[in-house]
Coordinates of C-alpha atoms in Angstrom, one line a residue:
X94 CA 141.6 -13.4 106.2
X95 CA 139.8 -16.9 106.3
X96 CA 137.4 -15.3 103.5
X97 CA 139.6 -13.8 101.2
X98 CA 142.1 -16.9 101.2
X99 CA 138.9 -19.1 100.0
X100 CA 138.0 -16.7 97.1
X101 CA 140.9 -16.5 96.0
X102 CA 141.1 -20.3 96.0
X103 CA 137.9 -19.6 94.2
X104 CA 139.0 -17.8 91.5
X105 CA 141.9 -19.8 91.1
X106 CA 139.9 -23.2 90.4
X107 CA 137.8 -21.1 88.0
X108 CA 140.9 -20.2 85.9
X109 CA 142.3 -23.5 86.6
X110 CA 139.1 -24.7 84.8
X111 CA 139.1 -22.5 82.2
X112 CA 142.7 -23.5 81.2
X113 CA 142.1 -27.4 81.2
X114 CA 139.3 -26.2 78.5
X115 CA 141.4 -24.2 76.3
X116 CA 144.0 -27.3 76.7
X117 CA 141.4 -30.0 76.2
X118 CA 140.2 -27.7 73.0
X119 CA 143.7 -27.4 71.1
X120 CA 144.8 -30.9 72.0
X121 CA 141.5 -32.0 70.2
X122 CA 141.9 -30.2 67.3
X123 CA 145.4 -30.9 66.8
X124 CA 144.9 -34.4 66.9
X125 CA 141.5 -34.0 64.9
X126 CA 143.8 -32.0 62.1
X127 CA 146.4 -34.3 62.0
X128 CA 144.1 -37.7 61.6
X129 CA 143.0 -35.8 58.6
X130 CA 146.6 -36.1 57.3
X131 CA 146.0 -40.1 56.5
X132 CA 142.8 -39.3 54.4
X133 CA 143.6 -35.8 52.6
X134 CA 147.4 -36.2 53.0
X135 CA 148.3 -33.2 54.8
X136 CA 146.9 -31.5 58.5
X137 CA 143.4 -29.7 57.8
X138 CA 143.5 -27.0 60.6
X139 CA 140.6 -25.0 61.3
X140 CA 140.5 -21.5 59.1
X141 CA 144.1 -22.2 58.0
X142 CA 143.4 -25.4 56.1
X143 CA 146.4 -27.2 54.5
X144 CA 148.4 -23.5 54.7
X145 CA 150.7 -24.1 57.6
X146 CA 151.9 -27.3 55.3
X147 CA 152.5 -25.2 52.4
X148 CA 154.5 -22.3 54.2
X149 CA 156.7 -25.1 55.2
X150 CA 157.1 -26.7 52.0
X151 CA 157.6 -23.5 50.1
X152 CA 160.9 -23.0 52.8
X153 CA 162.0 -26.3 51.5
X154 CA 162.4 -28.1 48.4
X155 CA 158.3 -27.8 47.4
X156 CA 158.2 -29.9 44.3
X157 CA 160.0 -32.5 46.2
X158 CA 157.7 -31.9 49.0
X159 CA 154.6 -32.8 46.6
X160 CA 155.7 -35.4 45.0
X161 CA 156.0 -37.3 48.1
X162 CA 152.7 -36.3 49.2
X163 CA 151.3 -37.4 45.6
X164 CA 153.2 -41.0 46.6
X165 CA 151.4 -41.5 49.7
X166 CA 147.9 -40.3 47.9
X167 CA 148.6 -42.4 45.0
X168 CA 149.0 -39.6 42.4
X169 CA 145.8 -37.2 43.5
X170 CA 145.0 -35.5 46.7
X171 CA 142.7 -32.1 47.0
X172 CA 144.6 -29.4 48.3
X173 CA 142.1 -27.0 51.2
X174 CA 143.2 -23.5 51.8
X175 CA 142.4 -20.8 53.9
X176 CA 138.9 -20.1 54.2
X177 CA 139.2 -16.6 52.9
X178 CA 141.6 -17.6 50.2
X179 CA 141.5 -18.8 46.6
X180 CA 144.0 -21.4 47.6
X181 CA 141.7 -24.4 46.6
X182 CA 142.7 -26.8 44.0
X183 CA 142.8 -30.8 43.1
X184 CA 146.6 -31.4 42.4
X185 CA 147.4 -34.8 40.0
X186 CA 149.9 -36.4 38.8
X187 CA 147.9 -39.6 37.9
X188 CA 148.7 -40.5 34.0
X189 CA 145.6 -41.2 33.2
X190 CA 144.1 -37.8 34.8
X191 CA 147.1 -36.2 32.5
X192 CA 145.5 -37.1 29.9
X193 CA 142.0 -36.7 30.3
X194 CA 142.7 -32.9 31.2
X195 CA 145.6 -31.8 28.4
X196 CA 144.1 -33.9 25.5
X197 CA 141.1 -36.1 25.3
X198 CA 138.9 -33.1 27.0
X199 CA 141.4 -30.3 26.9
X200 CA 138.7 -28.0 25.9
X201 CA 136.1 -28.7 28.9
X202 CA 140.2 -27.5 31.4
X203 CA 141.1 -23.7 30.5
X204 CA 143.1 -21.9 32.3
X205 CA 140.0 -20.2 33.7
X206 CA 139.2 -17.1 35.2
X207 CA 141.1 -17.1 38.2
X208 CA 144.5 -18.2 36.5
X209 CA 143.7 -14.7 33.8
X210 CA 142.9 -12.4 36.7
X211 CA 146.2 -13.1 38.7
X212 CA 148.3 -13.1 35.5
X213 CA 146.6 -10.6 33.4
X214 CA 149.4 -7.5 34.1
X215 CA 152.4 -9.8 33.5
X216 CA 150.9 -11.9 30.6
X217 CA 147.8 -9.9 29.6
X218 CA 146.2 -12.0 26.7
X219 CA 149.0 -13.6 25.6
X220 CA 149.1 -17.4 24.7
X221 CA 149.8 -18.6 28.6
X222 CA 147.0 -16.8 29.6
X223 CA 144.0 -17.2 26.6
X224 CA 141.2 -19.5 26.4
X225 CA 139.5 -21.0 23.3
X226 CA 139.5 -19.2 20.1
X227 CA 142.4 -16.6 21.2
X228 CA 144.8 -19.9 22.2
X229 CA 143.4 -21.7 19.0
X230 CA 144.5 -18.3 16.9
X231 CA 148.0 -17.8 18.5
X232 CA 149.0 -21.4 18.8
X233 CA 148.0 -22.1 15.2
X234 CA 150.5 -19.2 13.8
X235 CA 152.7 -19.4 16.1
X236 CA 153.0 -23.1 15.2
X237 CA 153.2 -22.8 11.9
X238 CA 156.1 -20.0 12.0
X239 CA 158.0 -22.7 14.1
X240 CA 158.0 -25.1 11.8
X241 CA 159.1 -22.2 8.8
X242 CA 163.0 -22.1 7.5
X243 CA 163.1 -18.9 8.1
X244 CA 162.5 -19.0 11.6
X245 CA 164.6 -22.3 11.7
X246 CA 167.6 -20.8 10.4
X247 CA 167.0 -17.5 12.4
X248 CA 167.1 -19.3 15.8
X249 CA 170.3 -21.5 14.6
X250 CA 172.2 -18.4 13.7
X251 CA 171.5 -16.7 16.9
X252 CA 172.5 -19.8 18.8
X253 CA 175.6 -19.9 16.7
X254 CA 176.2 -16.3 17.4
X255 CA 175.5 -16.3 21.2
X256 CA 177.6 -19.9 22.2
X257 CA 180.7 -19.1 20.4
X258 CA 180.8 -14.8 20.9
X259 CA 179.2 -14.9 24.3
X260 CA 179.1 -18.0 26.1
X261 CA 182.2 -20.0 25.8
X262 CA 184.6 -16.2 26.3
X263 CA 182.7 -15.5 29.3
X264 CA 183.4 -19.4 30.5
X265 CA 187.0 -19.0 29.2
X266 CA 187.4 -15.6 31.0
X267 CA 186.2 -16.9 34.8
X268 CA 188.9 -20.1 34.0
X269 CA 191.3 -18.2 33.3
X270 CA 190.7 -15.7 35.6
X271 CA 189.9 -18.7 38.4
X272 CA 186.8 -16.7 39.5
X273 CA 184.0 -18.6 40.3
X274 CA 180.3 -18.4 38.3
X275 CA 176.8 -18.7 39.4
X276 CA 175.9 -20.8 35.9
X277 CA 172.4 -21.2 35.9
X278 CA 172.9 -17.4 35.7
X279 CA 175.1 -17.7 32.5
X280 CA 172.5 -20.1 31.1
X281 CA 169.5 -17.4 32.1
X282 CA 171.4 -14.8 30.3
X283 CA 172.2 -17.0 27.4
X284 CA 168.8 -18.1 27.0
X285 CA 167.1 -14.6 27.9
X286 CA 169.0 -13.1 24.6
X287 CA 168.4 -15.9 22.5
X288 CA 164.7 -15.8 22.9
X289 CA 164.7 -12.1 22.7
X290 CA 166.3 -11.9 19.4
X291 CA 163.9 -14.5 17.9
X292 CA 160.7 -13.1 19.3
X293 CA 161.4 -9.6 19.5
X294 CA 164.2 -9.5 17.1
X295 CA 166.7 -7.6 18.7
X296 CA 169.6 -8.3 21.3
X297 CA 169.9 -7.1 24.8
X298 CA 172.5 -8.2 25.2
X299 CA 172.6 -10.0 29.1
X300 CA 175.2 -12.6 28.3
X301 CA 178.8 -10.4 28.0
X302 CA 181.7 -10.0 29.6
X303 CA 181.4 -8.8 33.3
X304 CA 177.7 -9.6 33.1
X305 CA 175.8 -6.6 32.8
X306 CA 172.8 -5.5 34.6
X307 CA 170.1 -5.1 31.9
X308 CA 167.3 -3.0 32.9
X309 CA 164.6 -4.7 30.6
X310 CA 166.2 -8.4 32.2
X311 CA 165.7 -7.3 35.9
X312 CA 162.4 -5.7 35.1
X313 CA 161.0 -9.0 33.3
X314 CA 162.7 -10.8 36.1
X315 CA 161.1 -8.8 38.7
X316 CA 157.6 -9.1 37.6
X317 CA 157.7 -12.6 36.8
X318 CA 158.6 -13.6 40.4
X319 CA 155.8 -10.7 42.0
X320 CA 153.2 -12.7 39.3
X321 CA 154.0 -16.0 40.7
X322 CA 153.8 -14.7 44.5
X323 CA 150.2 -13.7 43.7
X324 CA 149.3 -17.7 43.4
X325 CA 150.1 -18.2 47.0
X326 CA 148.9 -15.0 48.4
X327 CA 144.8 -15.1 49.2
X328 CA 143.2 -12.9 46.3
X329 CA 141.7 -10.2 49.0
X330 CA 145.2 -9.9 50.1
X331 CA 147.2 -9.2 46.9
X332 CA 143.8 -7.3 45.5
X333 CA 144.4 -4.9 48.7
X334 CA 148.0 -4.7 48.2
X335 CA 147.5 -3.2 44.7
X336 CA 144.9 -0.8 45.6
X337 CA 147.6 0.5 48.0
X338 CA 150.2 0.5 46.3
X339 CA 152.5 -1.4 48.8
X340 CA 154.9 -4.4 49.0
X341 CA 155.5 -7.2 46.0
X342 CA 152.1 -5.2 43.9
X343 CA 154.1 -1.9 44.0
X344 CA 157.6 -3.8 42.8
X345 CA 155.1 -5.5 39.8
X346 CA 153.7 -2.3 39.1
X347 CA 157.4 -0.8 38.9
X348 CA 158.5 -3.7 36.6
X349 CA 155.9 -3.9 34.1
X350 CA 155.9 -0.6 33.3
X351 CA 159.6 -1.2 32.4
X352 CA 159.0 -4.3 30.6
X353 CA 156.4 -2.2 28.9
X354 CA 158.5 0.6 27.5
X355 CA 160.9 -1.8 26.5
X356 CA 158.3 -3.3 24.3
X357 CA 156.9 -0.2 22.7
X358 CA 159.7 0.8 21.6
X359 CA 160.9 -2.2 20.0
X360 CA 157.2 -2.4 18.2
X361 CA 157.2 1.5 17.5
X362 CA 161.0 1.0 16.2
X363 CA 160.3 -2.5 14.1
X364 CA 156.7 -0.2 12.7
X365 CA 158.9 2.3 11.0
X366 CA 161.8 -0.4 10.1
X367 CA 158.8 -2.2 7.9
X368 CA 157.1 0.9 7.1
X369 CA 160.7 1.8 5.0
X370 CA 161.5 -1.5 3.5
X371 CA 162.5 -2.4 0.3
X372 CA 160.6 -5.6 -1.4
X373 CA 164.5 -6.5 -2.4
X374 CA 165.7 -6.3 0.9
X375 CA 166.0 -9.7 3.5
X376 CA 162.7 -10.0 5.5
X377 CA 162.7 -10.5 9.0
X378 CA 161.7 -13.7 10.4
X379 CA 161.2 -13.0 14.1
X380 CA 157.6 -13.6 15.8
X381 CA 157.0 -10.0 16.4
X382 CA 157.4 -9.0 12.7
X383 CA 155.4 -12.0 11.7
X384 CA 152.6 -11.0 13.4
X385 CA 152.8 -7.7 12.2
X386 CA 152.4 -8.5 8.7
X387 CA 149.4 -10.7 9.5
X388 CA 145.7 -9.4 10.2
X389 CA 143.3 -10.5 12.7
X390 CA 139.8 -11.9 11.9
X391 CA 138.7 -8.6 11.3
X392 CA 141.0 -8.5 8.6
X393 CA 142.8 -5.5 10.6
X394 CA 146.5 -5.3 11.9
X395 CA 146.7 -6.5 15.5
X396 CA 147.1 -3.8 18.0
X397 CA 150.4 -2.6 19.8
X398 CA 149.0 -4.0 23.5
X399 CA 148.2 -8.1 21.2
X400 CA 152.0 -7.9 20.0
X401 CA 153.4 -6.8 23.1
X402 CA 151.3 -9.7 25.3
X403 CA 152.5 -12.4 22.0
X404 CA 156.1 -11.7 22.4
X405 CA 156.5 -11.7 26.2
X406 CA 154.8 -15.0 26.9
X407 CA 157.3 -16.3 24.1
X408 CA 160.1 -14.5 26.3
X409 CA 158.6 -16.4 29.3
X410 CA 158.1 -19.6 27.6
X411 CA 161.7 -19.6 25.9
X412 CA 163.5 -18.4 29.0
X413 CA 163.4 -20.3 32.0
X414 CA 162.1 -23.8 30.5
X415 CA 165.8 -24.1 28.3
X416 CA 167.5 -22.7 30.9
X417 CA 166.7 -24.9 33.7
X418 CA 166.8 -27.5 31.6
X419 CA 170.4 -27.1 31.1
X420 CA 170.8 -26.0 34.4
X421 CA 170.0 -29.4 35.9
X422 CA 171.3 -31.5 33.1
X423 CA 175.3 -30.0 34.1
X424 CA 174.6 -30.2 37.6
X425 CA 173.4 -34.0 37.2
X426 CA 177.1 -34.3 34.4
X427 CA 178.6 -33.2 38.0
X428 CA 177.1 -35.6 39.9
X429 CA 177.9 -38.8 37.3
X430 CA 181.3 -38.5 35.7
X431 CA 180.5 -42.1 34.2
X432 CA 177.3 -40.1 31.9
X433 CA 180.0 -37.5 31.0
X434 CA 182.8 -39.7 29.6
X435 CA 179.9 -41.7 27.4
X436 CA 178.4 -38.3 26.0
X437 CA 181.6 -37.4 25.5
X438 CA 182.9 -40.6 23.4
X439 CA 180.0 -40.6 21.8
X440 CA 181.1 -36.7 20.1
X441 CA 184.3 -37.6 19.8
X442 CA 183.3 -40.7 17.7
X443 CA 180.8 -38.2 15.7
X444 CA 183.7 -36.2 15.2
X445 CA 186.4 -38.4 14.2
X446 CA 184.1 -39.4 11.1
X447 CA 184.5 -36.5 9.7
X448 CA 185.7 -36.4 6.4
X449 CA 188.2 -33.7 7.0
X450 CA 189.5 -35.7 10.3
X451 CA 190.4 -38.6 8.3
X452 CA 192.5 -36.6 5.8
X453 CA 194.4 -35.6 9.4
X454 CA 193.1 -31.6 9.0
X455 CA 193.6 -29.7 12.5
X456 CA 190.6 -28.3 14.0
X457 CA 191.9 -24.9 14.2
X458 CA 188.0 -22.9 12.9
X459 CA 185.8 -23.2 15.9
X460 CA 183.9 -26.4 16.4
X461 CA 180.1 -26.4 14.8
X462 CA 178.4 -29.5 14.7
X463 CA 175.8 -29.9 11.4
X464 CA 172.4 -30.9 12.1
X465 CA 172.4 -34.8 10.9
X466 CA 175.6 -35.3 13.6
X467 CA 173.1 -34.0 16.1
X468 CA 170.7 -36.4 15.2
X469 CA 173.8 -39.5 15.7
X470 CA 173.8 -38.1 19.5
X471 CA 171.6 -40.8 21.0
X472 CA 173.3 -41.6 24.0
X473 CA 173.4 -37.1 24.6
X474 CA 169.4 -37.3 23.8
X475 CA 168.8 -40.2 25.9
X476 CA 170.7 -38.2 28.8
X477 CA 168.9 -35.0 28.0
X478 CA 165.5 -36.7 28.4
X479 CA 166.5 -38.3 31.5
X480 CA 167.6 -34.8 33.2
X481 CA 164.2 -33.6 32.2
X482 CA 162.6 -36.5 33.2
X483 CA 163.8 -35.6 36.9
X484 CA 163.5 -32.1 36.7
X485 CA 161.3 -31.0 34.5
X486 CA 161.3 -27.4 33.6
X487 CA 157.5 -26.8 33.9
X488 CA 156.4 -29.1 37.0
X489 CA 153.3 -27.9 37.5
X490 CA 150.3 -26.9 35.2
X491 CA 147.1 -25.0 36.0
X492 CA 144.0 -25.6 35.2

């Protein structure tokens, strides 16, 4: 009895020991990882990196989160992931860094191999995700067809079309209905058509009464937000993922081949539209038949797959950027009725000048404000600028 009680005493210092080692070991290296925090700004643990941080700033409000993490580094810390990950990057918001990387040396910063790789399905080698003389070529024409009246008075009619058929009856409907509207949805939609029927040059038609599901929406939707998951997902894992078919890869698979049928069709359909017109007829001014008409430096038509990529990094680019925008410029008119009554004096002023006002004319034709009123709207563009200046719609650029 005497024996067996002392071994088992034995035994039970041994694990005791063992136990105050494992202890001792995590207490050190959660101190150790958290004394990093005051040099690199966030906990470095062991394997993991800066990851657990992340995870818990993506569950909150993340841009938010690294701003105040850029405050405390003043304006640059170096971001460690995983060890098996791709998840390492130097993350600045240091003016003078700005500057350095998007214009004195912006040709030594491209987007880089890794940034192509992840986006390539979504984006293929369209202008978000080309390097050198592809981004030169793309951003040159594209640049110039901005800048045409053509394309000027193409994206002012739409506009026109889409605020005062679409936007305000759907806005009048849910008041006088008293239903309640999700409106950075309404903005999306409104926003989504517009820049569809100025790249692609037809309407899809999102932003309607009852607001319609529209397959080519959700399927551009969808893949956009399975492309952006890939940036926080190690490369092995969302490589694997795709080989197997399974999870977010198989629901970006699913989506692009809808946003991809969607797009050959519209190219197949616009081929045989210009293939049958008239030199009398009015020539469209959309990107997608721009680009058709021109030739690459080959001096040969660019191929279905170069139009498709053109056109939906346009879609992407025109999409989310206004509609956020406007998103957070309402939501900050909600939050400062004081902004509100000056923007709104300020139109009411703009209006009142009007010639017709003075002769006392009622405003009974819908009201369309002319280009030189919208350049009297100071006190509107100072606001707008402001809203962006807090939120801006594209927060974070990779390099």
């Amino acid at each position: 009895v005497v024996g067996n009680f002392v071994s088992r005493r034995l035994f039970f210092l041994q694990d005791l020991h063992v136990l105050e080692f494992v202890v001792a070991a995590l207490v050190f290296v959660v101190i150790n990882s958290l004394r990093q925090r005051r040099r690199y700004g966030l906990p470095v643990w062991p394997f993991l990196g800066m990851l657990p941080s992340l995870v818990s700033g993506l569950r909150s409000d993340l841009y938010e989160w690294i701003s105040d993490i850029l405050c405390e580094q003043n304006g640059t810390f170096r971001f460690k992931g995983p060890w098996f990950s791709s998840l390492n990057c130097v993350v600045t918001a240091d003016p003078r860094n700005l500057e350095h990387l998007l214009k004195s040396k912006f040709s030594v910063f491209p987007k880089g191999p890794y940034f192509r790789d992840t986006a390539r399905d979504l984006l293929g080698d369209g202008i978000f995700n080309a390097d050198d003389e592809t981004w030169q070529r793309q951003r040159k024409t594209a640049s110039i067809e901005f800048h045409s009246t053509k394309f000027r008075q193409l994206t002012t009619e739409s506009v026109l079309e889409l605020v005062h058929a679409r936007l305000l009856p759907v806005l009048e409907n849910a008041v006088n209905q008293s239903i309640s509207i999700d409106l950075q949805d309404v903005l999306l939609r409104l926003t989504f058509d517009n820049v569809c029927m100025t790249a692609f040059g037809v309407d899809p038609g999102c932003l309607r009464l009852g607001l319609p599901e529209i397959p080519f929406a959700k399927a551009f939707e969808d893949a956009t937000e399975a492309t952006l998951l890939r940036f926080v997902t190690p490369t092995c894992v969302w490589k694997t993922m795709r080989c197997l078919d399974l999870g977010t890869e198989k629901k970006l698979k699913k989506s692009i081949k809808g946003v991809d049928e969607f797009a050959e069709e519209v190219i197949r359909t616009r081929k045989k539209e210009l293939s049958l017109q008239t030199e009398d007829k009015k020539q469209r001014s959309d990107l997608l038949t721009v680009f058709m008409r021109l030739k690459d430096e080959h001096g040969k038509p660019f191929s279905d797959k170069f139009l498709r990529d053109i056109c939906l990094n346009f879609i992407l680019a025109g999409r989310d950027t206004s509609s956020v925008a406007l998103s957070w410029f309402f939501w900050l008119l909600e939050k400062n009725p004081v902004v509100e009554q000056k923007i709104l004096a300020e139109i009411c002023k703009i209006i009142n000048e009007r010639d017709d006002m003075k002769n006392g004319a009622d405003l009974k034709s819908p009201l369309i404000f002319r280009p030189e009123e919208i350049k009297k709207m100071d006190y509107l563009q100072a606001s707008l600028s402001e809203a962006l200046r807090l939120y801006p719609s594209v927060p974070v650029d990779h390099k």
